[in-house]
Coordinates of C-alpha atoms in Angstrom, one line a residue:
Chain Q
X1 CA 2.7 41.4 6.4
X2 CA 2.6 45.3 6.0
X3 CA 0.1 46.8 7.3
X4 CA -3.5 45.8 6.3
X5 CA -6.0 45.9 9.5
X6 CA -8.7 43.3 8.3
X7 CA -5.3 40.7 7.5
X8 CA -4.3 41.5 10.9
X9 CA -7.4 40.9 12.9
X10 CA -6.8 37.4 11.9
X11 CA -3.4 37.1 12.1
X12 CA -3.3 38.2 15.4
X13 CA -5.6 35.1 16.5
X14 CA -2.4 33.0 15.2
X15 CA 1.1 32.5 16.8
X16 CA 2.7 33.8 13.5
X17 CA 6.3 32.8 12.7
X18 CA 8.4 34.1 9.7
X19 CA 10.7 31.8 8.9
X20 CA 13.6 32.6 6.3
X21 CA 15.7 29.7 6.1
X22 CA 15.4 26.1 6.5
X23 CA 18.0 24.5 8.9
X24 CA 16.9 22.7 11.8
X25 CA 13.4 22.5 10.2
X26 CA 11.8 19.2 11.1
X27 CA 10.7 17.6 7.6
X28 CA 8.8 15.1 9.3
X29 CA 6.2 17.8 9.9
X30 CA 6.7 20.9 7.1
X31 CA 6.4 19.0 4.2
X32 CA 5.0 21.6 1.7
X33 CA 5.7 22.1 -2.1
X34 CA 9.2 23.0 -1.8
X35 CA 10.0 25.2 -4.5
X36 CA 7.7 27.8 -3.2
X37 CA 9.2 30.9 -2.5
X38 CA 6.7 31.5 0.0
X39 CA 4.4 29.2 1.6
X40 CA 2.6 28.7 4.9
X41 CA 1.4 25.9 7.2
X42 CA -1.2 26.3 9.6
X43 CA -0.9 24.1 12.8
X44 CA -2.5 23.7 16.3
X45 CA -0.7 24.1 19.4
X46 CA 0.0 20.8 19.3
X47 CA 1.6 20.6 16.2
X48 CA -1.6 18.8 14.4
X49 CA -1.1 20.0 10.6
X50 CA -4.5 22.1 9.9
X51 CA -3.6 22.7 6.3
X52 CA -0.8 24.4 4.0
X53 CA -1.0 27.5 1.4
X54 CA 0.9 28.5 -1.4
X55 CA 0.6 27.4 -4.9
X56 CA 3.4 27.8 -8.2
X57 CA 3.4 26.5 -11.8
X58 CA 5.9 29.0 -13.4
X59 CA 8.8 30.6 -12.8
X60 CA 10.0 34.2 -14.0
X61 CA 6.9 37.1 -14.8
X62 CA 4.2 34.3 -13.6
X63 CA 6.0 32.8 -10.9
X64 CA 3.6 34.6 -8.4
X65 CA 0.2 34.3 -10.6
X66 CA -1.2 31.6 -8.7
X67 CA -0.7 33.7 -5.1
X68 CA -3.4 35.7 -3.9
X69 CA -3.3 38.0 -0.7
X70 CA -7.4 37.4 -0.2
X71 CA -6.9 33.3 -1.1
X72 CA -4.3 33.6 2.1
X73 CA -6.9 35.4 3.9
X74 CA -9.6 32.4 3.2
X75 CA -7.0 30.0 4.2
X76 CA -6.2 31.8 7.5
X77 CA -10.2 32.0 8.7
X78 CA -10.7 28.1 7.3
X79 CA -7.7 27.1 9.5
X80 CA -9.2 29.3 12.6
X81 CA -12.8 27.0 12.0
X82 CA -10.7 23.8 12.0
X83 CA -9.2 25.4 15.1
X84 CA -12.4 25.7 16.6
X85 CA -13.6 21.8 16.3
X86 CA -10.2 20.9 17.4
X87 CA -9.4 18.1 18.7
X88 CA -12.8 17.0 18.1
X89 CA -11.8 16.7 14.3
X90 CA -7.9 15.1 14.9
X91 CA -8.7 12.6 13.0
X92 CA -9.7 13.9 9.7
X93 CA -6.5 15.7 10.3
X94 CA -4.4 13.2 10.8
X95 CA -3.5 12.5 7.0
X96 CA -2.1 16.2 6.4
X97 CA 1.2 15.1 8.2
X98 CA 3.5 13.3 5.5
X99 CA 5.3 10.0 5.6
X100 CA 8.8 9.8 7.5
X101 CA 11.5 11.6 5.3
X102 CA 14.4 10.7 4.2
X103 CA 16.3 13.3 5.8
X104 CA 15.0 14.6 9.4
X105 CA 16.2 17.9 9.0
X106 CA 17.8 20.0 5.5
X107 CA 21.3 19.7 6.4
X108 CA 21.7 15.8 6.6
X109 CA 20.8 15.7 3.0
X110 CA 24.1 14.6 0.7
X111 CA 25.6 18.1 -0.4
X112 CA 23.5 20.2 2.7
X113 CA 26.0 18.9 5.2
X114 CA 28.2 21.8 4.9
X115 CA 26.0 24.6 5.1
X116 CA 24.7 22.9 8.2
X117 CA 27.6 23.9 9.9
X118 CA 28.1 27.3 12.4
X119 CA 26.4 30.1 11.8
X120 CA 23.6 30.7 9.1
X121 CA 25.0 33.3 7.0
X122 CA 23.3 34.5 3.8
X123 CA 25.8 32.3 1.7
X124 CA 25.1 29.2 4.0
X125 CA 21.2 30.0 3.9
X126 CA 19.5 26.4 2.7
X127 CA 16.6 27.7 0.8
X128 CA 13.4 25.9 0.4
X129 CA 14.2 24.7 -3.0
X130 CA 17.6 23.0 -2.0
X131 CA 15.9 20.9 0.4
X132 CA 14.1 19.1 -3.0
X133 CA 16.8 19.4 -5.4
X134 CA 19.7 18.1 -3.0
X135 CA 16.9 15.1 -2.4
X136 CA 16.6 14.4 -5.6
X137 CA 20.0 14.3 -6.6
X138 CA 20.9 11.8 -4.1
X139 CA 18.3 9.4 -5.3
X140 CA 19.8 10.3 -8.8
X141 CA 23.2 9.3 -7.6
X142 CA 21.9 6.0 -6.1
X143 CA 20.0 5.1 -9.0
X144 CA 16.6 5.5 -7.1
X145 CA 14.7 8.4 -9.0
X146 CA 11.5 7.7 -10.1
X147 CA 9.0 9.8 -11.5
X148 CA 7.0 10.1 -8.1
X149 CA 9.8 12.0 -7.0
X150 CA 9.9 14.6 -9.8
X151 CA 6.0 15.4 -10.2
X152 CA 5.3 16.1 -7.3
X153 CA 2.0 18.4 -5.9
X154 CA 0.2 18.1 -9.0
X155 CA -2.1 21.3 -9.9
X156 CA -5.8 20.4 -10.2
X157 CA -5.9 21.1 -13.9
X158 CA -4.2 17.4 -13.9
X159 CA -7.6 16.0 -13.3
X160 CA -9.7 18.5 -14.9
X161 CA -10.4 21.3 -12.3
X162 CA -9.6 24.9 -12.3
X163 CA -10.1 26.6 -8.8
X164 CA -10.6 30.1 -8.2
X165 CA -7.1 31.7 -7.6
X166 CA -8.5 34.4 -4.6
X167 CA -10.8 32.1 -3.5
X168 CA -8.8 28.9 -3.3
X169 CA -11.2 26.0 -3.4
X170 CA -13.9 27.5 -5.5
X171 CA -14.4 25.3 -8.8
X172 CA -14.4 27.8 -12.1
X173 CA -14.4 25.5 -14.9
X174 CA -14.0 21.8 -15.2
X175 CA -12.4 19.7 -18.4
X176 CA -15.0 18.0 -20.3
X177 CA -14.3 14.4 -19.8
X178 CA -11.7 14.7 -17.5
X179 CA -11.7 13.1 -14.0
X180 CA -13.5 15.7 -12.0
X181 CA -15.9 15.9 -14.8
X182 CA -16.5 12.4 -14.7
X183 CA -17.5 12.8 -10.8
X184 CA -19.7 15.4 -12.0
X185 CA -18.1 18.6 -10.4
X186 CA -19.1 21.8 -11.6
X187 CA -18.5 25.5 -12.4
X188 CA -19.6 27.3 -9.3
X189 CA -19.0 23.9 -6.6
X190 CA -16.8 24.4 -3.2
X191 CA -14.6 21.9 -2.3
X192 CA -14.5 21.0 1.3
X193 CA -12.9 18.2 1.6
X194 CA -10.8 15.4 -0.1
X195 CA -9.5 12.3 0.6
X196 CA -11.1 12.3 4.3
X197 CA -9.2 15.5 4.2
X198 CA -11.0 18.9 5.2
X199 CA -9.2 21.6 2.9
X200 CA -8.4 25.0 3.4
X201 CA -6.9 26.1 0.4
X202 CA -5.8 24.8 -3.5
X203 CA -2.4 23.9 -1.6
X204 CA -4.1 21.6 0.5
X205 CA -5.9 19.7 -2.4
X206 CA -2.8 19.6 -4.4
X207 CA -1.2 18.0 -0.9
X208 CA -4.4 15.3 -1.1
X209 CA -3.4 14.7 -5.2
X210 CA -0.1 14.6 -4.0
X211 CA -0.2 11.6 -1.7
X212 CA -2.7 9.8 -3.4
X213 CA -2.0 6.9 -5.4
X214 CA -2.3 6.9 -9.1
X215 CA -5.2 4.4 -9.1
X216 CA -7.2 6.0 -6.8
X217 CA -11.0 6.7 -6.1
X218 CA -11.2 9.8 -4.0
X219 CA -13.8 10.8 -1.8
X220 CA -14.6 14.8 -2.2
X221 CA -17.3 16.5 -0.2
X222 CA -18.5 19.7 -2.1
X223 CA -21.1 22.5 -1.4
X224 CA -23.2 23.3 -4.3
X225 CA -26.0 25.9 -4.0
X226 CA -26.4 25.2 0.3
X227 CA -26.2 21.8 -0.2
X228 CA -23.5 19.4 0.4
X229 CA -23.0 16.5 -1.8
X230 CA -20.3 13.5 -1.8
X231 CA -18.7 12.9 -5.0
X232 CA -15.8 10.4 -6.1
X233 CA -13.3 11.7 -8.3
X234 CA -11.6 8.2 -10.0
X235 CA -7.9 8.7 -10.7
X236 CA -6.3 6.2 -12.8
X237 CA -3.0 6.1 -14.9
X238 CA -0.2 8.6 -15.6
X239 CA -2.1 11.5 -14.8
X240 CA 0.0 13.1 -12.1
X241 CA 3.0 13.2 -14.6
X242 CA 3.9 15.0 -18.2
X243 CA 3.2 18.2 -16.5
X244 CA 5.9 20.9 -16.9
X245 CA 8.7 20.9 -13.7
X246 CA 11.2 23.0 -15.5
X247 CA 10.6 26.2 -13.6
X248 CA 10.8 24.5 -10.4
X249 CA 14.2 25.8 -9.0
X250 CA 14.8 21.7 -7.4
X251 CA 15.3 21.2 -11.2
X252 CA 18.7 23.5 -11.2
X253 CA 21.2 21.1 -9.5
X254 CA 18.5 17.6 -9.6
X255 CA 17.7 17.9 -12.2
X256 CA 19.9 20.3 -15.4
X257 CA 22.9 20.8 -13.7
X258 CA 23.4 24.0 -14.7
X259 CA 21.9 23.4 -18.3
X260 CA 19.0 25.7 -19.4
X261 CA 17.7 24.3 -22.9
X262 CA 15.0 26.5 -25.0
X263 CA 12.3 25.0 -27.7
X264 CA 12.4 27.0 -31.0
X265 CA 9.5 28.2 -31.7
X266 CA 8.0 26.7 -35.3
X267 CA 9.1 29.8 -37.2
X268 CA 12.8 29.6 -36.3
X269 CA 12.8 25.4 -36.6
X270 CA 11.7 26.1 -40.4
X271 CA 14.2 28.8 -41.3
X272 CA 16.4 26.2 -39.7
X273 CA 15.4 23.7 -42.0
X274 CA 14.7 21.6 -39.1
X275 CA 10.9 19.5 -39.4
X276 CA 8.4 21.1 -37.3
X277 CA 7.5 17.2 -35.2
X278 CA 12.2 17.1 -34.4
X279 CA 13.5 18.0 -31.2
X280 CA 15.1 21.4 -31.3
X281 CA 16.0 22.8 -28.5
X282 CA 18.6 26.0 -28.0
X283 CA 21.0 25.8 -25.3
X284 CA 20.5 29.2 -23.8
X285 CA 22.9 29.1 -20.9
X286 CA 25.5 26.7 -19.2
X287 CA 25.8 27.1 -15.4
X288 CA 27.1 26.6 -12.4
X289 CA 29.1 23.1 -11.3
X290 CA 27.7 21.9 -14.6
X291 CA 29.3 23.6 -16.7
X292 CA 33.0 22.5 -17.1
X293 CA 32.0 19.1 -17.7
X294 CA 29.5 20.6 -20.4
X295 CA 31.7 22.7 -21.8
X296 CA 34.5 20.3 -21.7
X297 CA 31.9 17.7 -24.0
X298 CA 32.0 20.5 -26.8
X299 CA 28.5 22.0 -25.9
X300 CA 28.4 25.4 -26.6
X301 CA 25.6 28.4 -25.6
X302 CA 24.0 28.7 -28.8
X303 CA 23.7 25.3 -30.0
X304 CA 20.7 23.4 -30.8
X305 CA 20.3 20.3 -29.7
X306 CA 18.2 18.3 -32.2
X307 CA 18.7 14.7 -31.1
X308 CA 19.4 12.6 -28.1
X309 CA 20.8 9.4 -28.5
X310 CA 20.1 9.2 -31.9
X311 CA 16.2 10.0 -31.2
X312 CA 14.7 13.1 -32.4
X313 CA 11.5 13.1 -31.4
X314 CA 10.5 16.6 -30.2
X315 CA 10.2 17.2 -26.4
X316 CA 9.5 20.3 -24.0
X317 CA 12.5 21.4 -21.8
X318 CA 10.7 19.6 -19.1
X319 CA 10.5 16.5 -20.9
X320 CA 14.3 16.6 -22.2
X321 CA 15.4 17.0 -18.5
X322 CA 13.0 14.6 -17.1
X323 CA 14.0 12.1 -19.7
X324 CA 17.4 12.5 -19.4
X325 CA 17.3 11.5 -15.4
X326 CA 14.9 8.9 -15.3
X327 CA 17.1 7.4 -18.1
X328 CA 20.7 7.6 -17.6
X329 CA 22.6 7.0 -14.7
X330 CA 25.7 8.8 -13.1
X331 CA 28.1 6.7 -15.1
X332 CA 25.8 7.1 -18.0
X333 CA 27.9 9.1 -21.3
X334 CA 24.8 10.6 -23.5
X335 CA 24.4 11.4 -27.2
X336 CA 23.5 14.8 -28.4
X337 CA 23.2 15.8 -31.9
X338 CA 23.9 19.4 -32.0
X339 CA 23.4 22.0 -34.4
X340 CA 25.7 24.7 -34.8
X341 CA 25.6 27.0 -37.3
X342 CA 24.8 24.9 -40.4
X343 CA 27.2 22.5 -39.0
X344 CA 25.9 19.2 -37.4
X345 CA 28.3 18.1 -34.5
X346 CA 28.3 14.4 -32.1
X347 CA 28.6 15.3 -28.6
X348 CA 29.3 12.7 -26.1
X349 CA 28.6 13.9 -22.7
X350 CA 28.9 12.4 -19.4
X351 CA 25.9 12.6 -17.4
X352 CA 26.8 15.8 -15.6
Chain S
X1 CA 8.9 62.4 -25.1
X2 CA 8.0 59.2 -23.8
X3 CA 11.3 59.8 -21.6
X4 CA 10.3 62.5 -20.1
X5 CA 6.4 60.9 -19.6
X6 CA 8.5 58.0 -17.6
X7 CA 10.7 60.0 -15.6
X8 CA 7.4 61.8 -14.1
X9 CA 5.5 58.5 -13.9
X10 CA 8.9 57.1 -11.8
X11 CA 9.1 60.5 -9.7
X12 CA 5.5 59.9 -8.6
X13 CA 5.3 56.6 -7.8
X14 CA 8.7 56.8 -5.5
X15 CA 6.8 59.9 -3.8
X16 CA 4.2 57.4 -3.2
X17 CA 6.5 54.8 -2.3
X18 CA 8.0 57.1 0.4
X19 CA 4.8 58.2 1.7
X20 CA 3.9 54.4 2.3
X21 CA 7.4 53.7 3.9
X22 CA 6.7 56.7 6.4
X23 CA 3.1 55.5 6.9
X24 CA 4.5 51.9 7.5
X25 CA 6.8 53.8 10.3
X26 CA 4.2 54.4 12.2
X27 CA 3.3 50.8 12.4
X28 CA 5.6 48.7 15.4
X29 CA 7.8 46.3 13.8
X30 CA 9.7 42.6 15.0
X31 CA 13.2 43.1 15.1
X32 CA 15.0 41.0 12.8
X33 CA 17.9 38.8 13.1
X34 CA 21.3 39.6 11.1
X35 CA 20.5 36.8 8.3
X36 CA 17.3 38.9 8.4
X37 CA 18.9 41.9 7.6
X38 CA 21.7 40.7 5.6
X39 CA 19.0 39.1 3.1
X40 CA 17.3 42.8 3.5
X41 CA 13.7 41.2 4.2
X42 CA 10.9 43.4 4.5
X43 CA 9.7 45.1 7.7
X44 CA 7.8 42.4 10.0
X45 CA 4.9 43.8 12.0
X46 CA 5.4 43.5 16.1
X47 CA 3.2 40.1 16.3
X48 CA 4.8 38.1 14.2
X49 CA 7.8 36.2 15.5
X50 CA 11.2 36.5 13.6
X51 CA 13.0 33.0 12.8
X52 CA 12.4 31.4 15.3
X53 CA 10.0 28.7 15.0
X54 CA 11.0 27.4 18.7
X55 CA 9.8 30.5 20.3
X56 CA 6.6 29.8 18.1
X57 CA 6.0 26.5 19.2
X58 CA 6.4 27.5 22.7
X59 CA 4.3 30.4 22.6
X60 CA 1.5 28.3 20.8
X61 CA 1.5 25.6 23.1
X62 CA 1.5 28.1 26.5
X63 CA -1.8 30.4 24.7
X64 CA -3.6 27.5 23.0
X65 CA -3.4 29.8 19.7
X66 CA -2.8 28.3 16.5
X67 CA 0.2 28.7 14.9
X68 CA 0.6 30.1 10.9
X69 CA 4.5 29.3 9.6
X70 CA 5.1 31.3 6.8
X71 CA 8.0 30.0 5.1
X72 CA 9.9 32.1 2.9
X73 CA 12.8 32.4 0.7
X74 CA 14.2 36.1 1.0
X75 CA 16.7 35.8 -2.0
X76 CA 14.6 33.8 -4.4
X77 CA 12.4 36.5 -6.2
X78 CA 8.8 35.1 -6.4
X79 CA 6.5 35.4 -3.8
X80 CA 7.0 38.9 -3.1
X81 CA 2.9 39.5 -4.0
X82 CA 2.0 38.2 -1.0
X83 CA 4.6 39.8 1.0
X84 CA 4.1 43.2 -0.3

């Protein structure tokens, strides 16, 4: 949004909205990857969802890696064609809006409540993120979290594609044997649409992976060379989950609570005398309403967690946190085997 | 040594990054709204609409323009690539 005159030449054929915080925002309609720090939607006048950009896998250096100012650009003049064969196309549109949520709006979410209330001040803001992780915490606390909840807008690389970051939807390698593979997608192949859907960026793909079933066959239309070919990508199993969540800030309060957990890398687990297949991970910080009830367990910053409930079987901080959710309940007490020092130590904490 | 190559390297890029700011200047901006500037967003160029996704909607649906929603999270680091 600074100045660039090429940007803004398209931009200006847009009603363009900057929108920095999210109360009152209808989540019937913006239903977007969440823990994007910046995202867009593209819609016509009539609200009719034309298609969504912005895509994140990591958080801290490489939390912007997969943002690209020219991708944006591609997305902006692929919504302005879709704008041109409107309404004429309505209906191949009609599967970018996103089931009914369970929360109309941020603020009637369990824990938002408050921050819906008067004036939006910086410390009552309701940033994207909360909007998951509040979510997801409720359906913790009711005993209704499932993993469709947690991986959520999967990256293409789940089914073996790897699309051009500036580009968007230009295919630059595909995983031998994976899924795409399988469809026979290629280096150098455009996808334009998925699902029905016609896509204007990766974000829009990962929205057709995301509200796909597992066990799916899935139409994609590609241009290869001038020519465009149908394909059928088949998606079956567990393949939209294992992926990493842990930089995903909905993980903070849905997820951790406050508990950030490090693996050791193999030469520290051996001067550890810990085997290089066990769990080991370091707690590396306690935070937040979390902490106390951490803290009052015995857990200390420092420690290393080598087992959980009596299982040791080594796991990503993704997969400890995950695992922990989708397998203890709010009333739940859990097991951690801690080292400290040379000393072992039992730790039984509440579910926090 | 290497101090001293830093401090010159730091020195040129803030006189670049002032030369910018006052080329920026030049350019009209969208006034903000306080949570704008109590966040300290960036400067929004004149056709974009600040916070006000209303306004938007209204404004879409009188031209017959599209509308582009950019959603974004002042205090949360990441993303500033694409606002830069």
């Amino acid at each position: 949004m600074q100045p660039d005159k090429e940007l803004e030449a398209i931009e200006k054929q847009f009603v363009c909205v900057r929108i920095i915080q999210t109360k009152g925002l209808d989540l019937g309609l913006f239903q977007y990857d969440y823990d994007m720090s910046w995202a867009a939607m593209f819609l016509a006048p009539d609200l009719t969802i034309y298609g969504r950009y912005g895509t994140r896998n990591a958080s801290g250096p490489g939390s912007d890696s997969l943002l690209s100012a020219a991708a944006f650009k591609k997305a902006a003049e692929r919504a302005l064609k879709l704008h041109k064969g409107f309404p004429g196309n309505k209906g191949q549109l009609a599967a970018k809006k996103g089931k009914t949520p369970d929360y109309p709006v941020p603020e009637k979410t369990p824990g938002l409540e408050e921050r819906g209330q008067g004036e939006t001040t910086r410390q009552k803001c309701i940033h994207c993120h909360m909007v998951k992780e509040f979510a997801l915490r409720a359906k913790w606390e009711a005993g209704k979290l499932s993993p469709a909840d947690l991986w959520v807008y999967p990256m293409p690389e789940r089914i073996g594609l790897a699309l051009d970051v500036d580009d968007g939807l230009l295919v630059t390698a595909v995983e031998k044997d994976a899924p795409a593979a399988k469809a026979g997608l290629a280096a150098g192949d455009e996808l334009v649409s998925a699902g029905g859907q016609p896509l204007i960026s990766t974000a829009d793909f990962q929205w057709v992976l995301h509200t796909s079933s597992a066990d799916a066959k899935l139409p994609v239309t590609i241009r290869r060379g001038g020519k465009t070919l149908e394909k059928t990508i088949v998606l079956a199993g567990n393949w939209k989950e294992r992926s990493n969540i842990a930089w995903r800030a909905s993980s903070w309060y849905g997820l951790r609570q406050g508990l950030k957990v490090e693996p050791l890398s193999a030469t520290d687990k051996k001067s550890r005398g810990i085997d290089e297949d066990n769990l080991a991970l370091a707690v590396k910080g306690l935070f937040g309403k979390g902490a106390p009830k951490l803290q009052a367990a015995g857990l200390c910053n420092g420690d290393i967690i080598v087992a959980v409930d009596g299982k040791s079987e080594d796991l990503t901080e993704s997969a400890f946190l995950v695992n922990l959710r989708l397998n203890h309940g709010p009333k739940d007490s859990v097991k951690f085997t801690v080292l400290r020092g040379e000393k072992k130590e039992e730790l039984a904490i509440p579910m926090w | 040594m290497k101090q001293t190559t830093l401090f010159f390297a730091t020195s040129i890029a803030s006189l670049f990054a002032a030369l910018s700011i006052a080329t920026a200047a030049d350019v009209k901006l969208t006034e903000q709204s306080e949570l704008g500037k109590s966040v300290k967003d960036i400067p929004v160029a004149a056709h974009w609409i600040y916070d006000d996704l209303a306004k938007a909607k209204a404004e879409a649906k009188e031209s017959g323009k599209p509308l582009l929603v950019v959603l974004r999270c002042v205090p949360c680091p990441p993303g500033k690539t694409l606002d830069e």
